[in-house]
Amino acid sequence: MKNLDNYNVERKKILLRVDLNVPVVDKIITEKSRIETIKKTIKILQQQKNKIFLISHFGRPKGNQNKKYSLKFLCSILEFEFQVAKVEFLDNIDDFSIQKKMNNMQYGDICLFENIRFYHEEENNDSNFIKEICKNFDVFINDAFSASHRNHASIVGPSKFLPCLAGPNLIEEIKNIDSFINQSKKPSLAIIGGSKISTKIKLLFNLIKLSDKIVIGGAMANTFLFALKNNIGQSLVEKDLAQVALSVLQKSKDSNCEIILPIDVMCANSIRDITNISNYDVNLIPSSMMALDVGMETIKLIKHSILRSKMILWNGPLGAFEYSPFDESSIQISNFIKKNAKKLNISTLAGGGDTVSAIKLSKAEEGFDYMSNAGGAFLEWLEGKGSPGVNALKENKIN
Ligand code: 3PG
Ligand code: MG
């Protein structure tokens, strides 16, 4: 793949695909790693005196100009993060607007486009749509590994019209994830949490082949508990996937991969009503309560498994970690990995926005060889599906 080390970009008009789909609560960005990781790219491009246009999606506005999903609020944040006086903003993508902005910018200046998903052509992967944008640029750089699993116009489209480069962050993501996968040290442990089994079915089946042991936590564990005929009270569950959960268990048996499900859970009346929190054995969850974190005995079980592993892959928090005290297990496990990974020479990889947030909340970053800021793209890469965005970079023949 062409990249900033083997392709000269100086005084060029650059279309830079980034992933500014950052988590925001009450207008505050709760996790900034997607901004952190592109700083280096911006710096190189600025030093080489390019005009830089950032293109990104934000949320899922489904082709509508919905101000709730505007990227405008990010300009001042990016000015601060990139340490620049001004980040321009452009809410139109027609030639006239782009050229006018371009002409008013100095080399080294940065402009942010409005959310590209305001146009339905983006998700429809409309070739003419991206061609019109590309006309105004010399080079396309994809530094959004975390969005490269999407077959969308601003990810795969430019490869037909411009020289396309892999950005430093995209290269770093691939290098680190691949180097973890290729180690194949044993025994290997996968810790998989999050709320939905539906988004992780393929991953689970794939991990069964690759791992010696899989811990299943988060709300997705409820579907397994339900399938095994436990009364899970008011807990979040995907009942229609009970059969899939059972086939995951059967497949793991056939493949000699041990699955660890919660043996106890921390319950409350609801996520916001924490007046009545108790730890219950999974057989004894009261009908009026819901499981919101794995319980104390399960945490011990997971720690025990960690100490016996040489490789640990973690995706998905083990409980509803955004709501204290249901962050307890994720914090304890983060800290336990931090304490033991280097000492016991355990290779560790974490991925997914929430997982990274939980690890940062625990200040346990140093326990991990690498933390990917990709969610869905991370899972699909682990599933061995490759990535449309990366394929487009590889196939790009324009110099
Ligand atoms: C993500 O947050 O995983 C990426 O930005 C992709 O977003 P999407 O799942 O809405 O396509
Ligand atoms: Mg997502």
CSV table of C-alpha atoms and ligand atoms in Angstrom, one decimal, residues 19 21 34 57 60 117 146 149-150 353 374-377, ligand 2:
chain,number,residue,atom,x,y,z
A,19,ASP,CA,-13.1,8.5,12.0
A,21,ASN,CA,-17.4,9.1,15.3
A,34,ARG,CA,-9.9,8.5,17.7
A,57,HIS,CA,-19.2,10.4,9.5
A,60,ARG,CA,-26.1,7.3,11.8
A,117,ARG,CA,-23.6,10.6,6.2
A,146,SER,CA,-12.3,1.8,12.4
A,149,HIS,CA,-15.2,-2.3,7.3
A,150,ARG,CA,-17.9,-0.1,5.7
A,353,GLY,CA,-14.6,1.8,22.1
A,374,ALA,CA,-12.0,0.2,16.2
A,375,GLY,CA,-15.2,-1.6,17.2
A,376,GLY,CA,-17.0,-3.3,14.3
A,377,ALA,CA,-13.9,-3.1,12.1
B,2,MG,MG,-20.3,1.2,16.1
